PDB file of C-alpha atoms in Angstrom:
ATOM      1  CA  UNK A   1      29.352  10.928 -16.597  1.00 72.00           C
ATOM      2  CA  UNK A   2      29.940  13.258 -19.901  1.00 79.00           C
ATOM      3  CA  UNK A   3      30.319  17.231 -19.391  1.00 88.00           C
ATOM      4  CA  UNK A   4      31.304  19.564 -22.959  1.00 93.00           C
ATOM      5  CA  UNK A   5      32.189  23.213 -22.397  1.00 95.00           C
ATOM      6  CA  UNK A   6      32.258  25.358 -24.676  1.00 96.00           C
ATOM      7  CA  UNK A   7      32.136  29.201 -25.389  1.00 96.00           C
ATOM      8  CA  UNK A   8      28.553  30.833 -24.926  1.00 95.00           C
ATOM      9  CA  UNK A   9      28.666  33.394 -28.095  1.00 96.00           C
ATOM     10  CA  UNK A  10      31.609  33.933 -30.653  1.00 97.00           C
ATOM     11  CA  UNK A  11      30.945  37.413 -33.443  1.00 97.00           C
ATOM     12  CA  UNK A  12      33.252  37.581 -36.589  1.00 97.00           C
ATOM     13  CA  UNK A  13      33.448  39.268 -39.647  1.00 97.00           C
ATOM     14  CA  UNK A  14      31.830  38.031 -43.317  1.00 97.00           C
ATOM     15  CA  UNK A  15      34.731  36.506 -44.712  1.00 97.00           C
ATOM     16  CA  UNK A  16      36.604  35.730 -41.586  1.00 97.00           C
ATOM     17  CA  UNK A  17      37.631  32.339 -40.040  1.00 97.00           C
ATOM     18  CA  UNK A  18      36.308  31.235 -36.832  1.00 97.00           C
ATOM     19  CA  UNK A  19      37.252  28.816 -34.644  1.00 98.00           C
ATOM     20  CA  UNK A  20      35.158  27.175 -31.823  1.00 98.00           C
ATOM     21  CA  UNK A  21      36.568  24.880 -29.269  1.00 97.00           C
ATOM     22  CA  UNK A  22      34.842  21.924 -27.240  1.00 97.00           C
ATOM     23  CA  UNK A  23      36.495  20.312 -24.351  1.00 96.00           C
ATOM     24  CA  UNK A  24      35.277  17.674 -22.986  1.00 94.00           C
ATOM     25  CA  UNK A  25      35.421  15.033 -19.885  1.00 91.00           C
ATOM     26  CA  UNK A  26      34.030  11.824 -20.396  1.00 84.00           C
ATOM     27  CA  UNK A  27      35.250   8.042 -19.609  1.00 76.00           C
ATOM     28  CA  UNK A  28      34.374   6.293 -23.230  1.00 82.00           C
ATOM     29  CA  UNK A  29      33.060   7.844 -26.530  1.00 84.00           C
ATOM     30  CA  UNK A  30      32.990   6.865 -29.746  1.00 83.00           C
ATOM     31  CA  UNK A  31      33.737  10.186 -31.488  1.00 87.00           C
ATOM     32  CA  UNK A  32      33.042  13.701 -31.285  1.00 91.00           C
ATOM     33  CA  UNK A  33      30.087  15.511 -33.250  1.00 91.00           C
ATOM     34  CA  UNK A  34      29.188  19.542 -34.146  1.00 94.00           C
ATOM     35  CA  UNK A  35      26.140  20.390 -35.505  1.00 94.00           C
ATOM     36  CA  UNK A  36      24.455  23.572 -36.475  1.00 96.00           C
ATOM     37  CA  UNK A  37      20.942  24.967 -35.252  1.00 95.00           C
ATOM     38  CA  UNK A  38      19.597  27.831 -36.871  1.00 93.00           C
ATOM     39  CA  UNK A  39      16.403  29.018 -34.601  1.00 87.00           C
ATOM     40  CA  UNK A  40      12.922  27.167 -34.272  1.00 79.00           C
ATOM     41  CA  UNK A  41      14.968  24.418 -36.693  1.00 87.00           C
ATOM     42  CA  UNK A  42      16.633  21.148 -35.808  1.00 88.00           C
ATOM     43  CA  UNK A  43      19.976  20.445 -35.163  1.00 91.00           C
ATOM     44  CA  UNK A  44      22.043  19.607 -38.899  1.00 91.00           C
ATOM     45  CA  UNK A  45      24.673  17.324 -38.900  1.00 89.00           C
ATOM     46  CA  UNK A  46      28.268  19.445 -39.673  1.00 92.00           C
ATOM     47  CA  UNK A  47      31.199  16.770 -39.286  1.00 91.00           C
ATOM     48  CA  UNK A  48      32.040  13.980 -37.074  1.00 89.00           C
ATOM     49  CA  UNK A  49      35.397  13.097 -35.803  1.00 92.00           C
ATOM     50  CA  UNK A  50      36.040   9.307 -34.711  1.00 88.00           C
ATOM     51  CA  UNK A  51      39.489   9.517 -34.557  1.00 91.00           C
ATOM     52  CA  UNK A  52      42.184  11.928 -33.879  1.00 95.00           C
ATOM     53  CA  UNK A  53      43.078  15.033 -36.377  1.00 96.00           C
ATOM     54  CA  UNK A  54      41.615  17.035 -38.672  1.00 96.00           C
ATOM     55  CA  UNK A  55      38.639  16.597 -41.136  1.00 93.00           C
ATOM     56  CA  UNK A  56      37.710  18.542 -43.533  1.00 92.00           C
ATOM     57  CA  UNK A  57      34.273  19.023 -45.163  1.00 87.00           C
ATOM     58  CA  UNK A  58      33.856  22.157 -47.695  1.00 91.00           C
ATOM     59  CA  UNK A  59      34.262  25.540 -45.474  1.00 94.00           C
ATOM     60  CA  UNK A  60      34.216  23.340 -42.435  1.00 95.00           C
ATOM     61  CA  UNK A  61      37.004  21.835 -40.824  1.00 96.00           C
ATOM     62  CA  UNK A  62      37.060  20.100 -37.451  1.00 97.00           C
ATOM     63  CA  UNK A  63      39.614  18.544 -35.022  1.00 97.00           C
ATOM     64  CA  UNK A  64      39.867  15.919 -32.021  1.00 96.00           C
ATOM     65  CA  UNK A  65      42.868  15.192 -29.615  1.00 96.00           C
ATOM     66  CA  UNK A  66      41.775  12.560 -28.035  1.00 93.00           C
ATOM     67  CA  UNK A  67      45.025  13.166 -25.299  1.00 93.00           C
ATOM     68  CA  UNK A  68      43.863  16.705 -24.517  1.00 94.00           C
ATOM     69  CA  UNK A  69      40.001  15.948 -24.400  1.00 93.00           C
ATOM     70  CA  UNK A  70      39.883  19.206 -26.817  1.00 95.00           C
ATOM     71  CA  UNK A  71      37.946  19.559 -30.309  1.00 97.00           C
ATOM     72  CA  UNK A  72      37.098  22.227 -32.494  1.00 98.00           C
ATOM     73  CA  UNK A  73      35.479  23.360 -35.353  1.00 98.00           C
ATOM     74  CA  UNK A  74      36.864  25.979 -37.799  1.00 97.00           C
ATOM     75  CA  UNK A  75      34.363  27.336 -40.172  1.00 97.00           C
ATOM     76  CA  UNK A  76      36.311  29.782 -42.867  1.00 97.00           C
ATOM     77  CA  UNK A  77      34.586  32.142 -45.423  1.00 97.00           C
ATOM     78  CA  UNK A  78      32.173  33.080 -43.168  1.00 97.00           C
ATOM     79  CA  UNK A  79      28.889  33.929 -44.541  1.00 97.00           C
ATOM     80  CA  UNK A  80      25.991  35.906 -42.795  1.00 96.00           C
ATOM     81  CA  UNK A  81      23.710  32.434 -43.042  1.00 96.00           C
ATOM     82  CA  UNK A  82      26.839  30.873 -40.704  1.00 97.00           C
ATOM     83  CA  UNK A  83      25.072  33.074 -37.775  1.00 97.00           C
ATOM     84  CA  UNK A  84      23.283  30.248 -35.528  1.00 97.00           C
ATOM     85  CA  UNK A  85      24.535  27.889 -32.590  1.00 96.00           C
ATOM     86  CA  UNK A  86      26.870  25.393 -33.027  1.00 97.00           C
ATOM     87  CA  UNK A  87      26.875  22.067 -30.599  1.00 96.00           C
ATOM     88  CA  UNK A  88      29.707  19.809 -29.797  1.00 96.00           C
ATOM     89  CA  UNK A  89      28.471  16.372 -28.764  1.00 92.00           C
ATOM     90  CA  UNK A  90      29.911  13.244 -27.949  1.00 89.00           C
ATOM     91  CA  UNK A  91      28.403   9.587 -28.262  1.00 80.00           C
ATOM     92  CA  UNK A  92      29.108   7.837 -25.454  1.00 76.00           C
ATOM     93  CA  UNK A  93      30.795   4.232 -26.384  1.00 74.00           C
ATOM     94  CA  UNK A  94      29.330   0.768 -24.216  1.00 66.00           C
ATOM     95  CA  UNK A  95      31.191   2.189 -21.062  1.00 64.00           C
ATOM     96  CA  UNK A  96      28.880   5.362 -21.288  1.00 60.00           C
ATOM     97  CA  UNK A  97      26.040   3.172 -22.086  1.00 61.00           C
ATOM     98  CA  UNK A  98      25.547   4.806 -24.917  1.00 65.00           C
ATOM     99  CA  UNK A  99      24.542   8.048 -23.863  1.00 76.00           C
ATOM    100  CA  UNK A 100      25.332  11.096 -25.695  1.00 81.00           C
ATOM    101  CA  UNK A 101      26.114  14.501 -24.342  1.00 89.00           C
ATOM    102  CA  UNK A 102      25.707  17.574 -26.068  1.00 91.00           C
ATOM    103  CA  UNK A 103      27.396  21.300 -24.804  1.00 93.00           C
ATOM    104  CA  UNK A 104      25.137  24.205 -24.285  1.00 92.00           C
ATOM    105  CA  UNK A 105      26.057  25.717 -27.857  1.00 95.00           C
ATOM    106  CA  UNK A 106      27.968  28.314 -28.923  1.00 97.00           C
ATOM    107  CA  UNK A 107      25.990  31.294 -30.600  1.00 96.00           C
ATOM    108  CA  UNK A 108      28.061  32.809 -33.801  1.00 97.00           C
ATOM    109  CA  UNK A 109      26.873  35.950 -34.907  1.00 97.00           C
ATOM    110  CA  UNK A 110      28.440  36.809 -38.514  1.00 97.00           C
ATOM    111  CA  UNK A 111      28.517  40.836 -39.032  1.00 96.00           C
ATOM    112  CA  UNK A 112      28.807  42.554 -42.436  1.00 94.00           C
TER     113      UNK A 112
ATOM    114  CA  UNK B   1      17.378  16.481 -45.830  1.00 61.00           C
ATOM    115  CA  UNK B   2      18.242  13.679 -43.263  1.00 64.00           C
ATOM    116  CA  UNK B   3      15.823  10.854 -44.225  1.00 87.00           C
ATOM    117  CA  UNK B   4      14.568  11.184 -40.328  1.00 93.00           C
ATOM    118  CA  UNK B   5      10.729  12.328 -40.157  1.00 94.00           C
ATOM    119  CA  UNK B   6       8.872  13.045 -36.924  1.00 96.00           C
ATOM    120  CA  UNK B   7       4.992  13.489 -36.001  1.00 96.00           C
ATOM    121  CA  UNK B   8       3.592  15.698 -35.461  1.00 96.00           C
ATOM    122  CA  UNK B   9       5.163  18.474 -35.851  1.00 95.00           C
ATOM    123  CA  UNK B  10       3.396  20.661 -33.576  1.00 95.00           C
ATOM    124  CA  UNK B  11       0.925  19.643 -30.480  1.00 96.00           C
ATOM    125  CA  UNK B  12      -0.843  21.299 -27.420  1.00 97.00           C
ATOM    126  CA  UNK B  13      -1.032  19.242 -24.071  1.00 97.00           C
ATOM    127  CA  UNK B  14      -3.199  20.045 -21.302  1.00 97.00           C
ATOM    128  CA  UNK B  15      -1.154  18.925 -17.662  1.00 97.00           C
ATOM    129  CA  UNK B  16      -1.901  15.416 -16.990  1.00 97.00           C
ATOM    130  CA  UNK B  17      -2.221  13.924 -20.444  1.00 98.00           C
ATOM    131  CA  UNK B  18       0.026  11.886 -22.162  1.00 98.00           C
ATOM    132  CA  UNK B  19       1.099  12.412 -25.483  1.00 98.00           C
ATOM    133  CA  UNK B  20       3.342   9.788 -28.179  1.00 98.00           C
ATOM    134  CA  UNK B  21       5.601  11.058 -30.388  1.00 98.00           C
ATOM    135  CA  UNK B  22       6.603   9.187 -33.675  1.00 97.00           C
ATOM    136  CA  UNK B  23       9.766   8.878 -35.938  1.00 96.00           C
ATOM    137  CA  UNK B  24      10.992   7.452 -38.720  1.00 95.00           C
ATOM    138  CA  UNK B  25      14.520   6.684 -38.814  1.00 91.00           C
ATOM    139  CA  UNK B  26      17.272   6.930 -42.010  1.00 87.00           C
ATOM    140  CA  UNK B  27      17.081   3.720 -43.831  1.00 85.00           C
ATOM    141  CA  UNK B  28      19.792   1.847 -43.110  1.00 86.00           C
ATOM    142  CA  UNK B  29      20.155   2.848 -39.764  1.00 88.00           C
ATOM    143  CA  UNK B  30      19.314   0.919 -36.770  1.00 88.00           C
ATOM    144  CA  UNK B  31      19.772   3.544 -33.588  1.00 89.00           C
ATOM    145  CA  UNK B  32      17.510   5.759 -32.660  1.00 92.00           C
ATOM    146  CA  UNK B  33      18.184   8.502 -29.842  1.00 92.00           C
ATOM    147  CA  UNK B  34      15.134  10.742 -28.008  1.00 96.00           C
ATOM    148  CA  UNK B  35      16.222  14.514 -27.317  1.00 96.00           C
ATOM    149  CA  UNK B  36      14.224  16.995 -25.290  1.00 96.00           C
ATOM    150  CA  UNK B  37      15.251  20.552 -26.100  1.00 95.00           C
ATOM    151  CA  UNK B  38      14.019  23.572 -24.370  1.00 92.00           C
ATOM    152  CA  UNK B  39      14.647  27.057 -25.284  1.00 87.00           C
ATOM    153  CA  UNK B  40      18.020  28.225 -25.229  1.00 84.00           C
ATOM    154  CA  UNK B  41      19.581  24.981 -24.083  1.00 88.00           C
ATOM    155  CA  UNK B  42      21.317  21.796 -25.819  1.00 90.00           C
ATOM    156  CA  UNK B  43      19.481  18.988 -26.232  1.00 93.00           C
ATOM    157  CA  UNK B  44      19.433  16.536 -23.478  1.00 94.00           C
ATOM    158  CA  UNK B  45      19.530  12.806 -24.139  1.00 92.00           C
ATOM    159  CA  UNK B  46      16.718  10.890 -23.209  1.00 95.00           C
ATOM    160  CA  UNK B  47      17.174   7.484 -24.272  1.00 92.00           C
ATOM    161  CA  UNK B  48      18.784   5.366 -26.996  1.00 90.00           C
ATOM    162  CA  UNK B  49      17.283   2.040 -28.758  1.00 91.00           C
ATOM    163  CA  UNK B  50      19.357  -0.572 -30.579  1.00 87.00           C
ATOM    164  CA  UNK B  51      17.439  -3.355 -32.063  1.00 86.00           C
ATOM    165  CA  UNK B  52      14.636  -2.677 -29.972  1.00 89.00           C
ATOM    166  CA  UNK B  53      15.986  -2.524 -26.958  1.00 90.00           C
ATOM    167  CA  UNK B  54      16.583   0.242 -25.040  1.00 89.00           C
ATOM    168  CA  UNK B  55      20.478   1.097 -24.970  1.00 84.00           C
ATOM    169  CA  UNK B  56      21.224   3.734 -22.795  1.00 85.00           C
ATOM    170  CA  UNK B  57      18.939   6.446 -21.039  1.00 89.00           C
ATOM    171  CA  UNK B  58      19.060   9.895 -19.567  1.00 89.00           C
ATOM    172  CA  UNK B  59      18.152  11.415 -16.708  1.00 90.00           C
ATOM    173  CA  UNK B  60      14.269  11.360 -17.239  1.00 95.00           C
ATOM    174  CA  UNK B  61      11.493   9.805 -14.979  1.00 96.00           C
ATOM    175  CA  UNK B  62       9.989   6.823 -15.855  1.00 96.00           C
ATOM    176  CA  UNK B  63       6.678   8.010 -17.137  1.00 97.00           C
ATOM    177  CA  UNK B  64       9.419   8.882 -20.397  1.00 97.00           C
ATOM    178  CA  UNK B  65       9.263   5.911 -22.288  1.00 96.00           C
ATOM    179  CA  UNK B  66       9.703   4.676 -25.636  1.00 95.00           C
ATOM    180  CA  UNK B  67       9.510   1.634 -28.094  1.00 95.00           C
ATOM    181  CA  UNK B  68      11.569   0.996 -31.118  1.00 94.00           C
ATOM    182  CA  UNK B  69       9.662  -1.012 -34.022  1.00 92.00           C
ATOM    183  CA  UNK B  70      11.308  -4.192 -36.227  1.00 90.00           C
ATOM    184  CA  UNK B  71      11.644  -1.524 -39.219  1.00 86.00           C
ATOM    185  CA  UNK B  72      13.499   0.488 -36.551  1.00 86.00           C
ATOM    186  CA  UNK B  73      10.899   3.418 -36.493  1.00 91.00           C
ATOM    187  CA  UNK B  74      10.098   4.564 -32.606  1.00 95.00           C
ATOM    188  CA  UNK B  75       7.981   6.281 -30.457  1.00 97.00           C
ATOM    189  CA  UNK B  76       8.386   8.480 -27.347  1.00 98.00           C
ATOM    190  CA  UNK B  77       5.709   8.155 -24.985  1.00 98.00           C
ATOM    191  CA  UNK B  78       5.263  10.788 -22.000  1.00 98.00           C
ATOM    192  CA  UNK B  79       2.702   9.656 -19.356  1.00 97.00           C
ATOM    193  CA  UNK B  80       1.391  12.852 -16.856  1.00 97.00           C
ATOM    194  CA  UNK B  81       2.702  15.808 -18.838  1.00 98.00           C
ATOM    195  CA  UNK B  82       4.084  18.260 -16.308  1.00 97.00           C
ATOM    196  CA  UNK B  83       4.381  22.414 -17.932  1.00 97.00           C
ATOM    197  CA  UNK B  84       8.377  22.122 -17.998  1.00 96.00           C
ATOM    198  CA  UNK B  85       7.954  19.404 -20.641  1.00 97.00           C
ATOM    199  CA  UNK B  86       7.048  21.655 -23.377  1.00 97.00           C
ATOM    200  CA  UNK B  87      10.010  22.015 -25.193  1.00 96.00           C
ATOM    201  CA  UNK B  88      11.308  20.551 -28.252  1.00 96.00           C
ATOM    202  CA  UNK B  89      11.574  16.623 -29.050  1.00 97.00           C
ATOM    203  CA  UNK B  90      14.083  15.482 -31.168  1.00 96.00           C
ATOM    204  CA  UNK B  91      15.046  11.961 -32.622  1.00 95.00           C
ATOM    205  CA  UNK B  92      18.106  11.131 -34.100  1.00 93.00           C
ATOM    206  CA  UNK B  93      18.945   7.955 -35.820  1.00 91.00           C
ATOM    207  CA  UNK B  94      22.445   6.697 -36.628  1.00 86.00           C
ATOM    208  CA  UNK B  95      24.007   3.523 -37.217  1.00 84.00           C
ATOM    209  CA  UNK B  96      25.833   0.878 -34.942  1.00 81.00           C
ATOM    210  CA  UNK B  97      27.900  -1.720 -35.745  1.00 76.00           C
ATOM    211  CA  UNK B  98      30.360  -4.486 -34.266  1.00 66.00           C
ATOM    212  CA  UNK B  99      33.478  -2.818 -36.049  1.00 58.00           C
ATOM    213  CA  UNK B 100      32.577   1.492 -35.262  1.00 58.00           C
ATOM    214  CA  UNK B 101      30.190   0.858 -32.689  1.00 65.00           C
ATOM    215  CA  UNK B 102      28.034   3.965 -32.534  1.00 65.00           C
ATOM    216  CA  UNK B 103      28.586   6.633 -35.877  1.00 71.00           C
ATOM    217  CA  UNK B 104      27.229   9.709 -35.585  1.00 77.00           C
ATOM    218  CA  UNK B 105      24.002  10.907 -35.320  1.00 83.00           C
ATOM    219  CA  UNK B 106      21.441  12.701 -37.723  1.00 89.00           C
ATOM    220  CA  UNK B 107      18.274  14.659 -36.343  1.00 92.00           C
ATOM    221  CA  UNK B 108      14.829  14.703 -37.528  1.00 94.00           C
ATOM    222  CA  UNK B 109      13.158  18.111 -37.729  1.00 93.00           C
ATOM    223  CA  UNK B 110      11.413  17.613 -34.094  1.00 95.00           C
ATOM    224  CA  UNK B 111       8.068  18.070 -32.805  1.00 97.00           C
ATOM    225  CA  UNK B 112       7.265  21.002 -30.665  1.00 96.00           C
ATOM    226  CA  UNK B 113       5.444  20.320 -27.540  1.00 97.00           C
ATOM    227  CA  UNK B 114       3.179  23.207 -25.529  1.00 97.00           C
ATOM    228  CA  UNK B 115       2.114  22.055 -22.171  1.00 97.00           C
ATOM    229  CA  UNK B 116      -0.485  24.226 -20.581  1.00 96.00           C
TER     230      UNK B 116
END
């Protein structure tokens, strides 16, 4: 099977950098996802991490190590529009049938 | 905007009745992957369809079901709605090839289901 953890809520700062991690146990993915979900709204595709390392889209940044089943995403500048939940999620690979397995969310809250 | 669409976009069920949902994938993608979300949770996988088949599948009941059409669009079909089904359903397509396999996913905007 697939289990994600990661932290329930996070609160920062406007203007602060954030970073949220994912670990994860799973016998075969393809790569590891975050997405953001603002409330009543679908889930919106942030970055995507196939291999190890870092990758780096605008404010977002995220990271996979692949050897320490860890990821996470680092969101800098924060803005008050950042608060929502964030989701890791990994898609399993042919092993895993290709089931995909997201974590409960972590709920940022971005203060003045 | 993803490209994904769903309908409807709303819907009230009575206990017992089935309902289909619909979605249209992002062209050029061939995957398509069922969510239920419920309030406060992540979403959990239902099932997965590759070229029509089915691919991969949660842990649902079998009166969840689902078809995937040649121009990859699908539907999600729930037989005997039970009240802890209303929740959020959300597809997600995404494409898979020989070389990457699975890439990642992108979600439609999800239809809201109210069982009563």
């Amino acid at each position: 099977g697939q289990s994600l953890e990661q932290p329930s809520e996070v609160t920062a700062v406007e203007g602060a950098i954030v970073q949220i991690n994912c670990t994860y146990q799973t016998s075969g993915f393809y790569g590891l996802s975050w997405y953001q979900q603002h409330d009543g709204g679908a889930p919106t595709f942030l970055s995507y991490n196939a291999l190890d390392g870092l990758e780096e889209t605008g404010r977002f940044s995220s990271f996979l190590s692949r050897s320490d089943s860890y990821g996470y995403l680092l969101l800098q500048e924060l803005q008050m529009k950042d608060s929502a939940s964030y989701f890791c999620a990994v898609i399993g690979d042919n092993t895993n049938a290709g089931k995909s397995t997201f974590g409960d969310g972590t709920t940022l809250t971005v203060k003045p | 905007e993803t490209g994904v669409t769903q309908s409807p976009t709303h819907l009230i069920k009575t206990r017992g009745q089935q309902v289909t949902l619909r979605c249209s994938s992002q062209s050029g993608h061939n995957t398509v992957s069922w969510y239920q979300q419920a309030l406060g949770q992540g979403p959990q996988f239902i099932f997965q369809y590759y070229r029509e088949e089915e691919n991969g599948r949660g842990n649902f009941p079998p009166r969840f079901s689902g078809l995937q059409f040649p121009n990859y669009s699908s539907e999600l079909n729930v037989n005997a709605l039970e009240l802890d089904d209303s929740a959020l359903y959300l597809c997600a397509s995404s494409l898979t090839s020989g070389r990457f396999g699975q890439e990642t996913q992108y979600f439609g905007p999800g239809t809201r289901l109210l069982v009563l």
